[in-house]
Coordinates of C-alpha atoms in Angstrom, one line a residue:
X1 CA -81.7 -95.6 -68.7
X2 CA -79.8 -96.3 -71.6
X3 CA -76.9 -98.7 -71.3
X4 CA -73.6 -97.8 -73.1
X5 CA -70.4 -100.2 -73.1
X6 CA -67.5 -99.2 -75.3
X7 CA -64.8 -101.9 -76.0
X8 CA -61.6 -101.6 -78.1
X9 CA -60.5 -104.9 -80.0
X10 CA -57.6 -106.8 -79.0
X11 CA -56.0 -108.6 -81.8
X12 CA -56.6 -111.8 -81.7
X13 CA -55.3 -113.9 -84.3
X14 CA -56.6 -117.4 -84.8
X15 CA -54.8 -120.3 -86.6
X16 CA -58.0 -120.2 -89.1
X17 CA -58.6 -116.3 -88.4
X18 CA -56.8 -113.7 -90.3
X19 CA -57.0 -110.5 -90.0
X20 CA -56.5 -108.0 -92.9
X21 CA -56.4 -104.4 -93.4
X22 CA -57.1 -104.5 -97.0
X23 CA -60.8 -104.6 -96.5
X24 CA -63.1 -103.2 -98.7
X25 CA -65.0 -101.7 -96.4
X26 CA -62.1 -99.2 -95.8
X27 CA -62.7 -94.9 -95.0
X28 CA -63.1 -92.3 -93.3
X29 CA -66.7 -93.6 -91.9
X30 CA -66.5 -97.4 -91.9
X31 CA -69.5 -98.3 -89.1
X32 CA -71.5 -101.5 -89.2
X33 CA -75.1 -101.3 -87.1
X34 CA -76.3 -104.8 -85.7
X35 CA -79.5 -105.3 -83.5
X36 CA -79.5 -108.1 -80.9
X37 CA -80.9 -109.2 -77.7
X38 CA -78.7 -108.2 -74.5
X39 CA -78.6 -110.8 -71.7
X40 CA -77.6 -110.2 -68.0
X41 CA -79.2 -114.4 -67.2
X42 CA -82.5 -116.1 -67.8
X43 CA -84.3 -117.1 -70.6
X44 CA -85.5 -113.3 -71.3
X45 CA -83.0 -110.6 -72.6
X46 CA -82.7 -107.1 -70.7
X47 CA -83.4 -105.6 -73.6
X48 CA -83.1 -104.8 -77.6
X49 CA -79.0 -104.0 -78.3
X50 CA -78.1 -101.6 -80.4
X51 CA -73.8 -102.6 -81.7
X52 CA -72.0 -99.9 -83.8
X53 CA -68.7 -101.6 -84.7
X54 CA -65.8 -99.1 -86.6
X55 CA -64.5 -101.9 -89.3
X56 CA -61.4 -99.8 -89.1
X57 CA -60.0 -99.5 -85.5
X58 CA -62.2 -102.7 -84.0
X59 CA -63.7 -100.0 -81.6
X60 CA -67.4 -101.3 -80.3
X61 CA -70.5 -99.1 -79.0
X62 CA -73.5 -101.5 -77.6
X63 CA -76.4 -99.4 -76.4
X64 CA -79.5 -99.8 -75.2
X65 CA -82.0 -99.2 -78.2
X66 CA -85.4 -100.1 -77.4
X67 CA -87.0 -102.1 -73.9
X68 CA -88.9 -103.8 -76.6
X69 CA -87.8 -107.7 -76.4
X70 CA -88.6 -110.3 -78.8
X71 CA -88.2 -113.0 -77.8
X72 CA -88.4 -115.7 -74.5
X73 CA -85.5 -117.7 -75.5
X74 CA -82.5 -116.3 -77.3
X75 CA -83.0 -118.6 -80.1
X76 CA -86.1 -116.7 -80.9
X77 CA -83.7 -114.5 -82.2
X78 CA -83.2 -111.4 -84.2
X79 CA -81.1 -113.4 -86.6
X80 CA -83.3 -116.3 -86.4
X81 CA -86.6 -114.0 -87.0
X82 CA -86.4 -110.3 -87.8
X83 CA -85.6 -108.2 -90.8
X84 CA -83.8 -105.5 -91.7
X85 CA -83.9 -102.8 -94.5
X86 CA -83.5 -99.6 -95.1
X87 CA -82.6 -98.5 -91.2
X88 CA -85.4 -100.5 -90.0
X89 CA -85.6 -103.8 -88.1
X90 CA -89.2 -105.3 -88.1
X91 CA -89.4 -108.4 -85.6
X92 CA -92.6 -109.9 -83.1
X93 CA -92.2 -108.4 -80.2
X94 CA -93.1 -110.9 -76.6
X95 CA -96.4 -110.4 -75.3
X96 CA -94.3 -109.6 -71.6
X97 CA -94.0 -105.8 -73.3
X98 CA -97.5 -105.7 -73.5
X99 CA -98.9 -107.0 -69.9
X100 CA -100.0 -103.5 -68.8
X101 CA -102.3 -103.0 -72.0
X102 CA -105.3 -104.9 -73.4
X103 CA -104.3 -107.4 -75.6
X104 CA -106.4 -108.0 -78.9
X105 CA -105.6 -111.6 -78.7
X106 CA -107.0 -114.7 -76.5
X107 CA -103.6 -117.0 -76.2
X108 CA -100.9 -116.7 -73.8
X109 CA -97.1 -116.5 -75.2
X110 CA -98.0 -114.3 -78.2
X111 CA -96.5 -111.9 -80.3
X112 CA -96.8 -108.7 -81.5
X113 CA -95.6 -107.7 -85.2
X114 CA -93.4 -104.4 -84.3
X115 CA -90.3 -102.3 -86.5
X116 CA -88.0 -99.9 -85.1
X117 CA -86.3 -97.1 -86.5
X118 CA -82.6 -97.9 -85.6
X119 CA -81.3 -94.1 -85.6
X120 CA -84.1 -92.8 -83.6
X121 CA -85.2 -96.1 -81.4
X122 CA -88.9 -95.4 -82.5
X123 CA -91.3 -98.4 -82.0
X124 CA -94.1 -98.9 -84.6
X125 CA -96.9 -101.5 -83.4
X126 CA -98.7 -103.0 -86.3
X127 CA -102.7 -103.9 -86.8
X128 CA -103.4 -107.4 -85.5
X129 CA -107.4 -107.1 -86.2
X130 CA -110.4 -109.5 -85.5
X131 CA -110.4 -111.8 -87.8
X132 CA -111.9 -110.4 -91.5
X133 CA -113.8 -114.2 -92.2
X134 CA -115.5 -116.1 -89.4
X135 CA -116.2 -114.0 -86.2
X136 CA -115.6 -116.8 -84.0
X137 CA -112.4 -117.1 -84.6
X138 CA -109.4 -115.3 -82.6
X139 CA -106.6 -113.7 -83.9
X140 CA -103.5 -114.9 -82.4
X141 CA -99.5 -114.3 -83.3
X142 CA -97.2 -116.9 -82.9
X143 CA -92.8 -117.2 -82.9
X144 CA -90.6 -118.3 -85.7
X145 CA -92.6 -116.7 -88.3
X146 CA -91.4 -114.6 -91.2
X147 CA -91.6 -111.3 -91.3
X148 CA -90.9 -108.8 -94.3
X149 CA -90.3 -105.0 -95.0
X150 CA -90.2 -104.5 -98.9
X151 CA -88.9 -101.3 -100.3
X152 CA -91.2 -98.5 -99.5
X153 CA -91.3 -99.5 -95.8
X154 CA -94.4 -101.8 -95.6
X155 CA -94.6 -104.3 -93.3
X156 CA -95.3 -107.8 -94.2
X157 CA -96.6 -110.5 -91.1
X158 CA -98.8 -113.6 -90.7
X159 CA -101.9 -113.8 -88.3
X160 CA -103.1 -117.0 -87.4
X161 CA -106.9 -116.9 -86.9
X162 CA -108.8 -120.2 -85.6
X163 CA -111.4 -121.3 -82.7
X164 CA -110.9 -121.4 -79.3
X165 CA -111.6 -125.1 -79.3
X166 CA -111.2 -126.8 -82.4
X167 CA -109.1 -127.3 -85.5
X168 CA -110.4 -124.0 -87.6
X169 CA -107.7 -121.7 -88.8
X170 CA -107.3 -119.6 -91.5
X171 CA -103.5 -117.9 -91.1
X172 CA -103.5 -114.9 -93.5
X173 CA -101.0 -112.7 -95.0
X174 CA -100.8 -108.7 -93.9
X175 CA -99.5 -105.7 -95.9
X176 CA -99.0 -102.9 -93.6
X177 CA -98.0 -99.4 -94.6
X178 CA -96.8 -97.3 -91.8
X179 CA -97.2 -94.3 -93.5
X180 CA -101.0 -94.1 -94.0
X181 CA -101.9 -96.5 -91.4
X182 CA -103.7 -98.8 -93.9
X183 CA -103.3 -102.6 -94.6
X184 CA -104.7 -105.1 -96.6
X185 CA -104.5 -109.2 -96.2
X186 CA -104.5 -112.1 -98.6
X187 CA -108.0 -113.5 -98.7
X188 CA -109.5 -115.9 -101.5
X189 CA -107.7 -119.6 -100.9
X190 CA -111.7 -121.3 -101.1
X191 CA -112.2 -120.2 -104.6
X192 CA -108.7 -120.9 -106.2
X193 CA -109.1 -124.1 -104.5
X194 CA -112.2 -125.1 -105.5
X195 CA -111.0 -123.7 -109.4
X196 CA -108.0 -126.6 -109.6
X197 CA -107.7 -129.7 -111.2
X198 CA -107.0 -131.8 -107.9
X199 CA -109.9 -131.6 -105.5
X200 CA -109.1 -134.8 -103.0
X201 CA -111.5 -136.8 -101.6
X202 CA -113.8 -134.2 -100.4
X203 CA -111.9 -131.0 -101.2
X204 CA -114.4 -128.2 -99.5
X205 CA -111.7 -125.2 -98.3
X206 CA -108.5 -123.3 -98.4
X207 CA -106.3 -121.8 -96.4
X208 CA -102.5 -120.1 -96.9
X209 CA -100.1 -121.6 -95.3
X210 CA -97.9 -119.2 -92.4
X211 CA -94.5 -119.5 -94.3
X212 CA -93.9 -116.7 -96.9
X213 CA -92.1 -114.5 -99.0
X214 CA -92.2 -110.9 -100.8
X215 CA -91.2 -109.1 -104.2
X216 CA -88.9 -106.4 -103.1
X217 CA -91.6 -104.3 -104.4
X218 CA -94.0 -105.8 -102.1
X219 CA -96.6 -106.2 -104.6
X220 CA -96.8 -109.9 -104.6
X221 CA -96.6 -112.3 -101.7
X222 CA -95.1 -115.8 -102.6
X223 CA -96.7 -118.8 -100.2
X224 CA -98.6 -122.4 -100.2
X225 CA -102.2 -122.8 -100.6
X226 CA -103.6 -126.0 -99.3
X227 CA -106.8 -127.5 -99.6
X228 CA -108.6 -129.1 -96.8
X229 CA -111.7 -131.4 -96.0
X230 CA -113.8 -132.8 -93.2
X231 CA -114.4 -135.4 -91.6
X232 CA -116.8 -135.7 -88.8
X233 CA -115.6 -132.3 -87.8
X234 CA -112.0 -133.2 -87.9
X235 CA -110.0 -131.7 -90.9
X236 CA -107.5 -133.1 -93.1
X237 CA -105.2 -131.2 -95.9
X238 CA -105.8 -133.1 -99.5
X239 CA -103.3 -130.6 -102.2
X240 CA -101.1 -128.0 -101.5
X241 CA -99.9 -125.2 -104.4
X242 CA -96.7 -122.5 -104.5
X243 CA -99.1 -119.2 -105.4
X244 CA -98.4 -115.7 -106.4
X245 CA -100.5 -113.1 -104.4
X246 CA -101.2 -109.9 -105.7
X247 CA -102.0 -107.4 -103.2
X248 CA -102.8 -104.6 -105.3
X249 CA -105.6 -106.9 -107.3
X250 CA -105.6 -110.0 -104.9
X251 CA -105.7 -112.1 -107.7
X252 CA -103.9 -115.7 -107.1
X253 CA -101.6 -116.9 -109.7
X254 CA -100.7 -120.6 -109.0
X255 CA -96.7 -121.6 -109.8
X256 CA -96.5 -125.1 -108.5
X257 CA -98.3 -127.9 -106.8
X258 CA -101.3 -130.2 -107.0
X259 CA -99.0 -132.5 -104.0
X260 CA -99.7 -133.3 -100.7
X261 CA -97.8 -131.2 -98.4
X262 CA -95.2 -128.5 -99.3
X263 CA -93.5 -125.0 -97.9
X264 CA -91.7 -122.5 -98.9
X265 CA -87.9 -122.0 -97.6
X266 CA -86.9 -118.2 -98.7
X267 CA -86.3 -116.1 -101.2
X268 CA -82.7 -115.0 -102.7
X269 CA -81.1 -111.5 -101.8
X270 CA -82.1 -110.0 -105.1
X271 CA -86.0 -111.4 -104.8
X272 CA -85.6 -113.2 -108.1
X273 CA -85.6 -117.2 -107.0
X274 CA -87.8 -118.7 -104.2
X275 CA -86.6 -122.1 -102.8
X276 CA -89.3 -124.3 -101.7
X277 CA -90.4 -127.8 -101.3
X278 CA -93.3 -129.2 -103.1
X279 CA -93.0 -132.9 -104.2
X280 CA -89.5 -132.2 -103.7
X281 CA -86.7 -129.3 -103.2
X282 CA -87.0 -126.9 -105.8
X283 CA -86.2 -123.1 -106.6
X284 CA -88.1 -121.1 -108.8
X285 CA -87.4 -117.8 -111.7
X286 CA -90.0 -115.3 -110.8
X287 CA -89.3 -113.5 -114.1
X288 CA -89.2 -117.1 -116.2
X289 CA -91.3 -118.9 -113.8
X290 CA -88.7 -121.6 -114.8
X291 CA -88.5 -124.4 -112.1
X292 CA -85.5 -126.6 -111.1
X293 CA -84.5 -129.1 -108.7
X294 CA -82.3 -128.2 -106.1
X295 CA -80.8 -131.7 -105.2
X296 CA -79.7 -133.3 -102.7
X297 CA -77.9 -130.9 -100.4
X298 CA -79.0 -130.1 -96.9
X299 CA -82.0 -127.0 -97.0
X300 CA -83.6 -125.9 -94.3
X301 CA -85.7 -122.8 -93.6
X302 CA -82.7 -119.9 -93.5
X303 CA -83.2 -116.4 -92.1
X304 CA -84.0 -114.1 -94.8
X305 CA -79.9 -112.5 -94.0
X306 CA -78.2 -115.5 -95.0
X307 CA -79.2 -115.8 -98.9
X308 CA -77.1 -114.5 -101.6
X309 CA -78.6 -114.8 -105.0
X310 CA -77.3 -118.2 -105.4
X311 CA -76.5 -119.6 -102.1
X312 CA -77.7 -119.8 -98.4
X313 CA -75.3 -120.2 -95.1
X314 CA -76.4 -122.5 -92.7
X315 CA -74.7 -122.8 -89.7
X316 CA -74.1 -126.4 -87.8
X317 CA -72.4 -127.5 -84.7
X318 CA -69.4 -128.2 -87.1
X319 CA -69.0 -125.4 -88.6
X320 CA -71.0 -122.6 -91.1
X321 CA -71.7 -124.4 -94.6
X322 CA -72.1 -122.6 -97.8
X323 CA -75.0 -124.1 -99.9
X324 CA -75.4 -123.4 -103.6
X325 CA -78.6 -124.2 -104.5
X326 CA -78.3 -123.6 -108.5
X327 CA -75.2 -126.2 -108.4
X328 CA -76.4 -128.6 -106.0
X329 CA -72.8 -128.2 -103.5
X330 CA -72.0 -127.7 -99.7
X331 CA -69.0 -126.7 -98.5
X332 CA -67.6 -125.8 -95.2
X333 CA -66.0 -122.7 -95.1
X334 CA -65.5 -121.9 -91.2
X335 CA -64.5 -123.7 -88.3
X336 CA -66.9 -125.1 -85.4
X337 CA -68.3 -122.5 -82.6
X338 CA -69.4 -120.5 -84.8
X339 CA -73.0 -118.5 -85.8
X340 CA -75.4 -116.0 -87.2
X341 CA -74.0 -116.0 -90.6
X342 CA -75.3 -113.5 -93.0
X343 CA -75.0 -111.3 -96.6
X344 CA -74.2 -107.8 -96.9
X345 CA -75.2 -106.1 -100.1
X346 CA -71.8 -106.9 -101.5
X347 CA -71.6 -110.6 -100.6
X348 CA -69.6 -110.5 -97.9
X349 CA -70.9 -113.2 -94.8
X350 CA -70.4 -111.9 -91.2
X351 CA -70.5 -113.9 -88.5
X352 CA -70.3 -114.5 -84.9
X353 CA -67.2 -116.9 -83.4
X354 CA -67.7 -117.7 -79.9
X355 CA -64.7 -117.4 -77.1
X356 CA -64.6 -118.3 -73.4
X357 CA -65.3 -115.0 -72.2
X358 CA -66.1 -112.9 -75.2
X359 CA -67.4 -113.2 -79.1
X360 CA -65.8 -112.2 -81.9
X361 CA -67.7 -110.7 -84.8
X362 CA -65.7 -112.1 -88.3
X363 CA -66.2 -111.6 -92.2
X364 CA -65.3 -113.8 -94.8
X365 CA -65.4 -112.6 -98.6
X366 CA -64.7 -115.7 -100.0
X367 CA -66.1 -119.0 -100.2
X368 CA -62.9 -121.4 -100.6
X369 CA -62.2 -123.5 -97.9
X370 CA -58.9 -122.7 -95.9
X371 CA -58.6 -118.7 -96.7
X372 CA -59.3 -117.8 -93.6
X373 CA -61.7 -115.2 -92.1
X374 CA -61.1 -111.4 -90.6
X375 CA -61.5 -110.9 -87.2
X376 CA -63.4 -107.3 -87.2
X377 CA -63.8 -106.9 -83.3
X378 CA -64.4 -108.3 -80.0
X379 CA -68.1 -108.1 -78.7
X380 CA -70.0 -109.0 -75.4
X381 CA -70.8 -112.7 -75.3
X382 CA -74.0 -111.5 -73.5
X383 CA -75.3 -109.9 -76.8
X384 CA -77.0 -113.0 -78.8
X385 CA -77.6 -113.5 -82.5
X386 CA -76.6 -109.8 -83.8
X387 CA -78.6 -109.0 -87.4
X388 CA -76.9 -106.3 -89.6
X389 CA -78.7 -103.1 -90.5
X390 CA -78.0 -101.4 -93.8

């Protein structure tokens, strides 16, 4: 049955919350899409929400879009985990949609990669095959991973492959295209390991790290190799290196590395700068390959949504902070209780400020402290961590 609530914004006017008609978001057809996870109680959403808000008049449509959760907690959130692009959210989907069908993996509480068309509702399940190396090991998908759509609609995902028992695993890279139903996988981490300058003690493997990013193209994948070792069956990781995969040739082009441990944070809005850390926190030109330190401001691993080209937001109990990783700074730019920031294409950050009985979905086009914010409507608190469609 779909599920249709329609809610007209009162005005509310916060001391630090301003609304203005002069936004540029102005006309005759002025809707913003969101996807989130509707709660009635419990850990598990009801289902996957689809929120039409009218910029304009504050008027709000939340309906039901697809049965197809994604999560156990509402932290394992559509903000937190999916992507969107082009009309399409791509996310991993709970293995509790799936109990009525054989699964093709062994572990309990595991997840499916999975896009939707937002107009239509349509759900796409993609390949999670044996594993292409070893036969003995077990394909298994696990939360909080990134996921990717690049811009002719392929599908980008990470399956982790190891043994039953033991500490074996080989996480690989998949390109998926929906269209033609084929896929191909990043593959040759043993010989570019065994082809570097740094072998460790007793350097024998490699294996790509989970964490990951695309060209918008989705030619290349951007991740961390690392090599490993034995020891009486036990393995240990000796280097780790930032790599540029090639699909289309699966050639491995290393940027960075030679270090013990390392991962990648996210790419920028325009694909052109990938933050990482590898013997420290860095960014990287993808045209220049020209690397430079970020500094010493806070950096964590952001949601793909909140980059701009130069900046990420990271939301804290204190407030949403604007971090500019080319100039080293932080700065506060919205009060406490507040979450899911995120970019449009124009730079604007919506966000999500919670009420005592209701949230209130806000953008802010600036980044100075004290200018306040627009309240653009009033939404269920029951619908968590909404992620814009465009």
């Amino acid at each position: 049955m779909r599920h249709v609530v329609k809610i007209f914004m009162v005005m509310f006017l916060f001391t630090s919350c301003i609304f203005s008609g002069d936004d540029d978001n102005s006309g005759s057809s002025n809707n913003l899409v969101f996807v989130g996870s509707y709660f009635t109680d419990g850990s598990m959403p009801d289902y996957t929400a689809k929120l039409v808000v009218d910029a304009n008049s504050g008027e709000v449509e939340v309906s039901n879009l697809t049965e197809m959760i994604n999560q156990r907690h509402y932290y394992y959130s559509f903000w937190h985990n999916a992507f969107a692009r082009n009309g399409r959210v791509a996310y991993y989907a709970h293995e509790s949609n799936f109990e009525d069908e054989e699964s093709t993996q062994y572990y309990d509480d595991f997840m499916e990669p999975v896009f939707v068309d937002v107009s239509s509702g349509v759900v796409t399940r993609c390949p999670v095959p044996p594993s292409p190396f070893e036969t003995n090991l077990i394909p298994y998908v696990r939360t909080l991973k990134p996921i990717f759509i690049d811009d002719k609609g392929r599908i980008f995902y990470t399956v982790w492959y190891r043994l039953e028992y033991g500490d074996l695993h080989r996480p690989t890279i998949f390109r998926y295209d929906p269209e033609t139903a084929e896929y191909t996988y990043t593959r040759g981490a043993d010989a570019f390991v065994a082809s570097q300058a740094e072998v460790g003690n007793d350097t024998e493997n490699g294996a790509f790290s989970e964490g990951f990013a695309i060209s918008s193209d989705g030619r290349y994948a951007y991740c961390v190799i690392y090599g490993y070792g034995t020891d009486f069956g036990s393995y240990h990781t000796d280097y780790t290196f930032l790599v540029e995969y090639d699909f289309d040739t699966h050639e491995i082009t290393r940027l960075d590395g030679g270090v013990r441990g390392g991962s990648i944070y996210g790419i920028n809005s325009d694909y052109t700068k990938l933050v990482y850390s590898m013997g420290g926190k860095k960014y990287i030109d993808l045209a220049t390959r020209e690397i430079s330190e970020v500094g010493d401001v806070f950096f964590s691993t952001y949601p793909h949504c909140s980059f701009s080209t130069t900046a990420a937001v990271d939301p804290k109990t204190t407030g949403i902070f604007y971090v500019d990783f080319t100039q080293n700074t932080e700065e506060r730019i919205t009060p406490n209780n507040t979450y899911a920031p995120q970019f449009d294409k124009n730079g604007n950050i919506y966000f999500v400020r919670e009420g005592e009985t209701e949230n209130y979905l806000c953008k802010k086009s600036d980044y100075i402290l004290d200018t306040g914010f627009d309240t653009i409507a009033t939404i269920p608190a029951n619908l968590k961590y909404v992620l814009l469609v465009e």
